[in-house]
Amino acid sequence: TPIPSAWCQGEPQDLLALPSVRGPLPAPRWPVECEVIEETIEHMEWVPPEPEPFCQPAGPEWVPATASEEKGTVVYHLSAAPRGSCFTRARVGGAPGPLSSPAVPLAGPQDTTLLFESRFESGNLQKAVKVGPYEYVLTLRPDLYTAKHTQWFYFRVQNTRRDPLYRFTIANLAKPKSLYGEGLRPLLYSQRDAQSRGVGWRRVGDDVRYYRGSGKEPPSFCLSWTSRFPHDGDTCFFAHSYPYTYSDLQRYLQALAGDPARSRYCAVRALCRSLAGNTVYLLTITSPAGGAAAAAAKRAVVLSARVHPGETSGSWAMRGFLDFLLGTHADARLLRRFFVFKVVPMLNPDGVVVGNSRCSLAGRDPNRAYGTGLCGSFPGVWHLRAMVERVLAEREVVLYCDFHGHSRKNNVFMYGCDEGGSGRRLRQRVFPLMLSKNAPDKFSFPSCKFKVQKSKMGTGRVVLWRMGVSNSYTMEVAFGGSTLGEGPSRAGFGGGLGICRLFPCPLSSPGGRNSHFTTEDLKSLGYHLCDTLLDFCDPDPAKFQQCLSEVDALLRQRLGREPGSGGGWSDVSLSELESRYGPAALSPEPGHA
């Protein structure tokens, strides 16, 4: 599906496969190599009543005694795209013609073999080999048109038995380090529990191990866990993190379009089409201005998510941001009054649809392509950059934040852009420090980094920063959870833009820590971002100056300088600053709100 030349010019389009208030959603378009089952897969939202703690980490020296894949029986196998192939065309429903049968048929009612399936939106499983009565070795499909980037998994199993202890081992993961080695557990969804008990995704898995596989170059890594199913004959799903599909986004936008109150403040347009022809949506959120001068005085905020399709936590944080900003709270009304928000909730819908971890259908990481002029290869990021250029010509963009997920570090943190100058070096750190105060049980300021590495020059945060967005960040949300202590109930700094907020930030989660994030935890990050934006832009400079002084003191502490000793920061290399990061050196003092 070629990108029309009109899509590499001009403004976003008003009409292009936008979700209507009534009628079916626009169906996702798939590459023609992909088989797609007809069933619609949806999951209920549910928050566990108690925190889900991390499991006890297992050392990498112990490897489970898993039978060799070569000695097992292949019970599910999808054909892979031919090596060296590239995207050519897409259609609704994917591959034409009848579906193949990748799962082996059961021999009879007593056959306990699990029936695997992943040919649905965002699904990823290429092969399952039965190596024991209740033991399976699994292979993930690499990102389409690549031979790498195996991390995201999401698949269905049927023909379950309640009593046996099953072991699953994913044998071709790409990263040498993972939060699975530090207590992260996979997610399980039982359809029977959802229907009968109203229970959705929950953490499962004992004896969770993450280790290097044997005898392969380049090396691959294995995730192994044991689990029991809650029912006989159930339909269950496993996932790396809470799924959030392209159709989930379209359902959300359809509900938004059908809500007279929220749709007053939110215009949904098509930023562009993806390579497969799926719509990349752009939301503009603001209150009607009282005249041209008031409209022109509004500053802009730009947010995006899911440039990496396997990082679903970004979509849940974006959901929380949109829920709050389009709500009735006084802070939401204030934000709509003073700002124009430009939001791209899903930059890489093709990757989301096909179950990729990192790439688009171009077979490359789109978050390294902001500096290129390749609209035809990376339409989402090309049009986001062009949109920001147009906005910058009209008004200041006070903040850009790109929502991501992180596989190796717990908590939430940010990557920023250090200019090296004395003043801006400190100012770049103020927004993350404020966010850490508003979400002390989730956000880790010591984990934030500000060095612009050469390998990150093509990322959204760096390119938009160089275009003139001085506060440009990537927000990283762990696939695991928080290791931070629970903070006190607070109202951030107590007020923003002239309104005194005498009560805690609405919808904040008191969840205990050393536990996994829930979807409500992830959504709360969106609320906290709104809270922090008010603090950051408050006309009263007291809170900003307070944080600026704290950042200065923290950096002096890290470098062994005496508080108040004077001297600028332009003579200190960023490498020296970053190399001395440590929780003890950078943790803000408790109670400094």
XYZ file of C-alpha atoms in Angstrom:
593
model
C 0.000 0.000 0.000
C 1.985 3.030 -1.166
C 1.808 6.249 0.844
C 0.002 8.893 -1.264
C 2.132 11.965 -1.887
C -0.563 14.103 -0.279
C 0.178 12.422 3.019
C 3.702 13.821 2.989
C 2.381 17.361 2.719
C -0.029 19.656 4.480
C -2.280 19.345 7.501
C -3.865 16.311 9.167
C -7.004 15.113 7.447
C -10.500 15.444 8.935
C -11.947 12.293 7.449
C -10.074 9.056 7.089
C -11.344 5.933 8.781
C -12.255 7.823 11.952
C -14.313 5.919 14.531
C -17.950 6.964 14.196
C -20.386 7.204 17.089
C -22.386 4.344 15.649
C -21.500 1.494 13.390
C -18.562 -0.881 13.265
C -15.005 0.192 13.951
C -12.630 0.495 11.004
C -11.112 -2.975 10.733
C -7.321 -3.236 11.157
C -5.315 -3.810 8.003
C -2.698 -6.576 8.072
C 0.203 -7.488 5.781
C -0.910 -10.172 3.362
C 1.611 -12.619 4.855
C -0.328 -12.684 8.149
C -3.125 -15.143 8.814
C -5.846 -13.762 11.095
C -8.585 -15.713 12.870
C -12.111 -14.272 12.719
C -12.742 -14.215 16.470
C -12.661 -10.830 18.167
C -10.435 -10.913 21.244
C -11.427 -8.557 24.068
C -10.522 -8.579 27.759
C -12.274 -6.993 30.692
C -10.471 -4.406 32.799
C -9.869 -5.427 36.395
C -7.664 -4.252 39.215
C -6.624 -6.882 41.787
C -7.871 -6.001 45.283
C -4.404 -6.508 46.802
C -0.928 -5.609 45.497
C 0.699 -8.375 43.461
C 4.210 -8.793 44.911
C 7.257 -9.697 42.883
C 8.296 -13.326 43.092
C 11.564 -14.254 44.749
C 14.295 -13.636 42.151
C 16.164 -16.752 41.057
C 19.851 -16.547 40.322
C 20.986 -17.110 36.720
C 23.263 -19.927 37.812
C 20.336 -22.342 38.213
C 18.825 -23.490 34.919
C 15.637 -25.586 34.925
C 15.938 -29.107 33.572
C 13.981 -28.557 30.380
C 13.892 -31.342 27.838
C 15.473 -30.628 24.476
C 13.184 -29.114 21.864
C 14.526 -31.582 19.303
C 13.136 -34.474 21.364
C 9.664 -32.993 21.621
C 6.590 -32.810 19.418
C 5.701 -29.629 17.541
C 2.107 -28.808 18.525
C 1.858 -25.310 17.012
C 3.855 -23.767 14.190
C 3.209 -20.651 12.141
C 5.191 -20.140 8.975
C 7.513 -17.136 9.207
C 7.929 -14.417 6.604
C 10.747 -15.403 4.234
C 14.154 -14.131 5.355
C 15.027 -10.907 3.589
C 11.437 -10.164 2.590
C 9.879 -6.745 3.004
C 6.404 -5.285 3.283
C 4.516 -5.074 0.001
C 0.789 -4.716 0.649
C -1.928 -5.055 3.258
C -5.614 -5.827 3.454
C -8.344 -6.172 6.068
C -8.170 -9.706 7.423
C -4.588 -10.338 6.330
C -3.809 -13.327 4.121
C -6.559 -14.173 1.623
C -7.998 -17.654 1.343
C -8.680 -20.345 3.924
C -6.688 -20.472 7.153
C -4.051 -23.097 7.752
C -4.096 -25.345 10.824
C -0.935 -24.565 12.800
C -2.094 -26.507 15.899
C -2.056 -30.303 15.933
C -5.527 -31.893 16.359
C -6.326 -33.632 19.622
C -6.320 -37.434 19.594
C -9.450 -37.584 21.767
C -11.020 -36.355 25.022
C -8.149 -37.756 27.092
C -5.493 -35.887 25.122
C -4.116 -33.212 27.455
C -2.137 -31.332 24.814
C -2.658 -27.583 25.012
C -4.049 -25.879 21.917
C -2.102 -22.709 21.154
C -3.183 -19.716 19.053
C -1.711 -16.274 18.337
C -3.233 -15.212 15.005
C -5.157 -12.321 16.500
C -4.468 -8.628 17.019
C -1.156 -8.061 18.859
C -0.627 -11.811 19.250
C 2.897 -13.205 19.126
C 3.839 -16.872 19.232
C 5.451 -18.702 16.342
C 5.996 -22.238 17.623
C 5.196 -24.486 20.589
C 6.947 -27.802 21.197
C 5.615 -30.283 23.752
C 8.644 -31.729 25.567
C 6.843 -33.417 28.461
C 3.294 -34.262 29.554
C 2.770 -30.699 30.807
C 5.891 -28.914 29.557
C 6.291 -26.708 26.477
C 9.169 -24.878 24.800
C 7.956 -21.783 22.953
C 9.436 -19.671 20.166
C 8.351 -16.085 19.548
C 8.071 -14.558 16.102
C 10.677 -11.820 15.503
C 9.379 -8.436 14.435
C 8.041 -8.773 10.906
C 10.667 -8.385 8.168
C 13.486 -8.679 10.727
C 15.303 -11.547 12.428
C 15.380 -9.975 15.897
C 13.494 -8.007 18.554
C 11.860 -10.854 20.451
C 10.395 -9.631 23.732
C 6.622 -9.119 23.537
C 4.486 -12.248 23.831
C 0.718 -12.694 23.879
C -0.976 -15.988 23.030
C -3.982 -18.151 23.800
C -4.131 -21.669 25.200
C -7.146 -24.005 25.311
C -7.818 -27.545 26.557
C -6.409 -26.677 29.989
C -6.333 -28.987 33.024
C -6.736 -27.597 36.532
C -4.505 -29.881 38.607
C -1.176 -30.337 36.760
C 1.750 -27.984 37.171
C 2.735 -26.758 33.708
C 6.117 -25.389 32.708
C 6.549 -22.947 29.820
C 9.939 -21.877 28.465
C 10.303 -19.124 25.865
C 13.633 -19.990 24.263
C 14.490 -17.101 21.917
C 14.357 -13.836 23.824
C 16.822 -11.170 22.707
C 17.922 -9.214 25.766
C 20.620 -10.478 28.156
C 18.974 -8.795 31.127
C 15.306 -8.671 32.059
C 13.075 -7.803 34.988
C 12.038 -11.466 34.948
C 15.366 -12.014 36.681
C 14.314 -9.570 39.410
C 10.854 -10.831 40.322
C 8.624 -9.928 37.369
C 5.901 -12.507 36.691
C 3.894 -13.102 33.495
C 0.210 -12.213 33.150
C -2.631 -14.745 32.845
C -6.241 -14.162 31.773
C -8.922 -16.821 32.264
C -12.091 -16.394 30.227
C -14.047 -18.512 32.680
C -12.908 -16.393 35.630
C -13.743 -13.232 33.704
C -17.253 -14.465 32.917
C -18.104 -16.063 36.265
C -16.126 -14.015 38.807
C -15.307 -10.736 37.091
C -11.566 -11.398 37.415
C -9.253 -10.223 34.628
C -5.503 -10.212 34.062
C -3.435 -11.268 37.062
C 0.190 -12.137 37.762
C 1.038 -15.818 37.847
C 4.096 -18.008 37.703
C 6.363 -19.696 40.186
C 9.972 -20.700 39.751
C 10.446 -17.858 37.241
C 13.904 -18.031 35.639
C 15.659 -15.850 33.072
C 18.920 -17.270 31.728
C 21.168 -17.592 28.701
C 20.374 -20.412 26.309
C 23.043 -22.876 25.304
C 24.932 -23.456 22.094
C 23.688 -20.587 19.934
C 25.445 -17.614 18.347
C 24.338 -14.933 18.574
C 23.122 -15.917 22.035
C 19.454 -16.118 22.883
C 17.895 -15.992 26.330
C 15.209 -18.046 27.978
C 12.279 -17.209 30.220
C 10.892 -20.191 32.111
C 8.014 -20.354 34.598
C 5.596 -22.852 36.113
C 1.891 -22.257 36.515
C -1.428 -23.963 37.138
C -4.639 -23.134 35.308
C -7.720 -22.254 37.362
C -10.175 -24.528 35.481
C -10.464 -27.606 33.307
C -11.362 -26.870 29.704
C -10.743 -23.129 30.017
C -9.580 -20.611 27.434
C -6.628 -18.655 28.837
C -4.126 -16.083 27.619
C -0.546 -15.323 28.625
C 1.025 -11.908 28.034
C 4.236 -10.005 28.732
C 2.306 -6.927 29.894
C -1.308 -5.737 29.822
C -2.378 -5.833 26.153
C -3.696 -2.644 24.574
C -4.501 -3.157 20.904
C -5.251 -0.835 18.011
C -8.901 -1.858 18.270
C -8.848 -0.991 21.998
C -7.757 2.519 21.033
C -10.457 2.765 18.367
C -13.120 1.649 20.859
C -11.914 4.344 23.246
C -12.057 7.007 20.526
C -15.506 5.828 19.461
C -16.761 6.206 23.037
C -15.152 9.636 23.157
C -16.900 10.701 19.950
C -20.229 9.560 21.422
C -19.795 11.563 24.632
C -21.201 15.093 24.134
C -19.339 16.503 27.134
C -15.860 15.189 26.373
C -16.049 15.594 22.593
C -16.588 19.355 23.074
C -12.933 19.689 24.035
C -11.388 17.023 21.826
C -11.083 16.979 18.048
C -10.040 13.602 16.602
C -8.339 13.768 13.229
C -6.174 11.539 11.107
C -2.528 12.535 11.327
C -1.668 10.133 8.506
C -1.950 6.560 7.324
C 0.521 3.885 8.289
C 2.293 1.706 5.717
C -0.535 -0.824 5.976
C -3.180 1.881 5.679
C -4.185 2.035 9.354
C -5.049 5.494 10.660
C -2.586 7.244 12.958
C -4.856 9.391 15.124
C -4.192 12.937 16.309
C -6.197 14.389 19.188
C -6.352 18.151 19.796
C -7.630 18.977 23.279
C -8.354 22.496 24.544
C -11.207 24.710 25.705
C -12.749 27.257 23.356
C -10.761 30.470 23.719
C -12.377 33.843 24.369
C -11.078 35.530 21.250
C -8.080 35.362 18.934
C -5.661 36.870 21.438
C -6.539 34.318 24.113
C -6.202 31.465 21.633
C -2.806 32.682 20.445
C -1.566 33.004 24.040
C -2.050 29.334 24.778
C 1.088 27.248 24.963
C 1.194 23.753 23.509
C 1.918 20.327 24.994
C 2.692 17.362 22.714
C 2.388 13.740 23.857
C 2.839 10.436 22.033
C 2.895 6.725 22.784
C 3.451 3.282 21.259
C 6.205 4.096 18.809
C 7.469 0.752 20.157
C 4.435 -1.517 19.836
C 5.362 -4.001 22.556
C 5.510 -1.290 25.223
C 1.838 -1.410 26.145
C 2.285 0.384 29.472
C 2.604 3.584 27.423
C -0.962 3.170 26.186
C -2.320 2.665 29.698
C -0.519 5.790 30.923
C -1.923 7.648 27.917
C -5.414 6.359 28.774
C -5.066 7.811 32.263
C -3.863 11.116 30.870
C -6.818 11.379 28.480
C -9.353 10.246 31.097
C -8.228 12.999 33.443
C -7.716 15.782 30.910
C -11.175 15.228 29.393
C -12.852 14.986 32.790
C -14.669 17.464 35.007
C -12.010 18.068 37.672
C -11.049 21.700 38.254
C -7.426 20.970 37.339
C -8.522 19.447 34.010
C -10.579 22.536 33.211
C -7.592 24.700 34.073
C -5.281 22.712 31.803
C -7.718 22.941 28.884
C -8.042 26.679 29.479
C -4.313 27.449 29.381
C -2.916 24.845 26.956
C -3.467 23.254 23.583
C -2.701 19.527 23.761
C -1.615 17.630 20.660
C -1.759 13.893 21.377
C -0.791 10.953 19.145
C -1.848 7.944 21.247
C -0.504 5.243 18.920
C 2.365 6.174 16.603
C 3.013 2.672 15.240
C -0.386 0.999 14.761
C 0.960 -1.542 12.258
C 3.480 -2.855 14.767
C 0.749 -3.039 17.401
C -1.593 -4.934 15.079
C 0.930 -7.613 14.081
C 2.406 -8.090 17.576
C 5.851 -6.583 17.006
C 8.074 -5.654 19.930
C 9.933 -2.653 18.491
C 9.700 -2.107 14.733
C 7.234 -0.875 12.155
C 6.534 -2.691 8.900
C 9.630 -0.976 7.503
C 11.565 -3.527 9.567
C 13.309 -0.789 11.535
C 12.865 1.084 14.790
C 10.803 4.218 14.022
C 12.166 5.906 17.148
C 15.498 6.216 15.392
C 13.966 7.784 12.282
C 12.841 11.262 13.389
C 15.897 12.778 11.774
C 15.218 11.254 8.357
C 13.086 12.605 5.546
C 11.555 9.207 4.798
C 7.843 9.914 4.987
C 7.116 6.851 2.872
C 8.944 4.542 5.299
C 8.036 6.121 8.649
C 4.845 8.132 8.111
C 3.852 8.343 11.795
C 7.043 9.936 13.087
C 7.462 12.052 9.929
C 4.023 13.586 10.381
C 4.476 14.042 14.121
C 7.632 16.008 13.479
C 5.931 18.071 10.749
C 2.997 18.778 13.069
C 5.348 19.993 15.816
C 7.118 22.251 13.300
C 3.760 23.865 12.443
C 2.849 24.284 16.100
C 6.238 25.840 16.939
C 5.632 28.429 14.226
C 2.460 29.483 16.062
C 3.221 29.101 19.771
C 5.650 27.791 22.378
C 5.676 24.036 22.949
C 6.279 23.865 26.683
C 6.585 20.066 26.891
C 6.999 16.975 24.736
C 6.718 13.554 26.368
C 6.892 10.186 24.602
C 5.533 7.262 26.661
C 7.572 4.028 26.656
C 7.971 0.778 28.573
C 11.232 -0.481 30.096
C 12.311 -4.118 30.404
C 15.388 -3.891 32.654
C 14.713 -1.314 35.386
C 11.786 -1.050 37.788
C 9.851 2.129 38.622
C 9.077 5.066 36.327
C 11.730 7.519 35.167
C 12.570 9.914 32.368
C 15.260 10.487 29.790
C 15.883 14.139 29.005
C 18.315 16.225 26.976
C 21.193 18.000 28.708
C 22.368 21.023 26.752
C 25.574 21.381 28.736
C 24.913 25.019 29.599
C 24.810 26.043 33.235
C 21.198 27.227 33.450
C 19.470 24.739 31.166
C 21.416 21.843 32.683
C 19.490 22.357 35.911
C 16.179 23.318 34.305
C 16.029 20.094 32.290
C 15.849 18.220 35.579
C 13.066 20.230 37.195
C 10.049 18.581 35.537
C 11.192 15.019 36.395
C 11.950 16.081 39.975
C 8.466 17.593 40.292
C 6.929 14.408 38.904
C 8.854 12.357 41.463
C 7.280 14.466 44.211
C 3.772 13.987 42.838
C 4.229 10.222 42.370
C 6.764 9.301 45.081
C 5.698 5.648 45.192
C 6.272 5.132 41.453
C 8.645 7.693 39.955
C 12.394 7.440 40.611
C 14.315 10.651 40.014
C 17.667 8.889 40.612
C 16.953 6.655 37.611
C 16.530 9.623 35.239
C 19.251 10.228 32.637
C 19.942 13.332 30.574
C 22.932 12.492 28.428
C 22.221 12.536 24.697
C 24.008 9.474 23.357
C 25.006 9.274 19.731
C 22.761 6.224 19.235
C 19.745 8.272 20.399
C 20.161 11.215 18.032
C 17.242 10.064 15.874
C 14.765 9.651 18.739
C 11.703 11.820 19.135
C 12.846 13.506 22.329
C 16.248 14.512 20.893
C 15.037 15.667 17.478
C 12.161 17.708 18.916
C 14.518 19.177 21.527
C 16.862 20.306 18.751
C 13.855 21.800 16.959
C 13.195 24.067 19.940
C 11.155 22.087 22.474
C 13.298 22.807 25.522
C 11.523 20.322 27.817
C 11.575 17.121 25.764
C 11.414 13.735 27.496
C 10.912 10.033 27.155
C 8.929 8.627 30.076
C 9.941 5.032 30.759
C 7.469 2.830 32.630
C 8.771 -0.486 33.931
C 7.129 -3.694 32.778
C 7.525 -4.780 36.400
C 6.489 -2.341 39.083
C 7.775 -0.171 41.882
C 10.477 -0.786 44.444
C 9.874 2.592 46.098
C 8.341 3.222 49.489
C 4.760 4.399 49.610
C 4.615 8.162 49.752
C 2.298 10.233 51.927
C -1.040 11.377 50.597
C -0.372 14.822 49.211
C -1.524 17.399 46.696
C 1.743 17.747 44.855
C 2.903 21.270 45.635
C -0.551 22.447 46.695
C -1.573 24.529 43.721
C -0.917 25.332 40.108
C -1.648 28.295 37.822
C -3.257 30.201 40.660
C -5.632 27.487 41.941
C -4.979 26.078 45.390
C -5.477 22.303 45.408
C -6.180 21.467 49.037
C -6.831 17.764 48.477
C -4.760 14.859 47.119
C -4.285 14.460 43.402
C -7.506 12.737 42.220
C -7.419 9.092 41.328
C -3.948 8.602 42.794
C -3.159 5.031 43.759
C -1.985 4.144 47.271
C -0.678 0.754 46.135
C 2.026 -0.763 48.275
C 5.412 -1.147 46.680
C 7.805 -3.939 45.799
C 4.853 -5.021 43.732
C 3.741 -5.111 40.107
C 2.057 -2.172 38.463
C -1.659 -2.599 37.797
C -3.491 -0.869 34.962
C -4.748 1.635 37.529
C -1.153 2.357 38.570
C -0.262 2.924 34.923
C -3.239 5.187 34.322
C -2.387 7.201 37.439
C 0.855 8.246 35.733
C -1.256 10.219 33.281
C -3.009 11.996 36.129
C 0.316 12.756 37.829
C 1.698 14.185 34.578
C -1.220 16.625 34.491
C -0.624 17.528 38.127
C 3.054 18.157 37.441
C 2.360 20.301 34.387
C 0.323 22.672 36.554
C 3.138 22.872 39.096
C 5.770 23.359 36.397
C 3.889 26.206 34.693
C 2.582 27.959 37.799
C 2.973 31.767 37.388
C 4.198 31.850 40.973
C 7.834 30.784 40.524
C 8.243 29.514 44.105
C 7.809 25.795 43.317
C 10.014 25.967 40.234
C 12.726 27.793 42.146
C 12.446 25.340 45.024
C 13.052 22.406 42.675
C 15.820 24.259 40.862
C 17.593 24.756 44.189
C 17.084 21.088 45.067
C 18.548 19.946 41.774
C 21.547 22.204 42.313
C 22.042 20.779 45.813
C 21.693 17.195 44.605
C 24.279 17.683 41.875
C 26.683 19.317 44.326
C 26.187 16.420 46.717
C 26.926 13.961 43.934
C 30.137 15.742 42.980
C 31.252 16.313 46.557
C 30.817 20.088 46.426
C 29.702 22.036 49.453
C 26.126 23.423 49.315
C 26.205 27.100 48.438
C 29.828 26.907 47.348
C 29.065 28.689 44.098
C 30.430 27.895 40.669
C 28.490 26.969 37.554
C 27.860 23.653 35.872
C 29.084 24.352 32.369
C 32.584 23.158 33.240
C 31.345 19.733 34.444
C 31.136 17.039 31.788
C 27.848 15.206 31.435
C 29.729 11.910 31.595
C 30.969 12.868 35.052
C 27.450 13.739 36.173
C 25.862 10.587 34.791
C 28.582 8.260 36.086
C 27.902 9.326 39.654
C 24.200 8.555 39.641
C 23.067 6.644 42.672
C 19.872 6.416 44.725
C 21.566 7.676 47.878
C 23.032 10.674 46.107
C 19.921 11.720 44.238
C 16.906 10.785 46.343
C 14.982 13.933 47.243
C 14.545 14.354 50.956
C 11.198 13.032 52.237
C 8.613 15.639 52.973
C 9.931 18.206 50.476
C 6.656 18.786 48.640
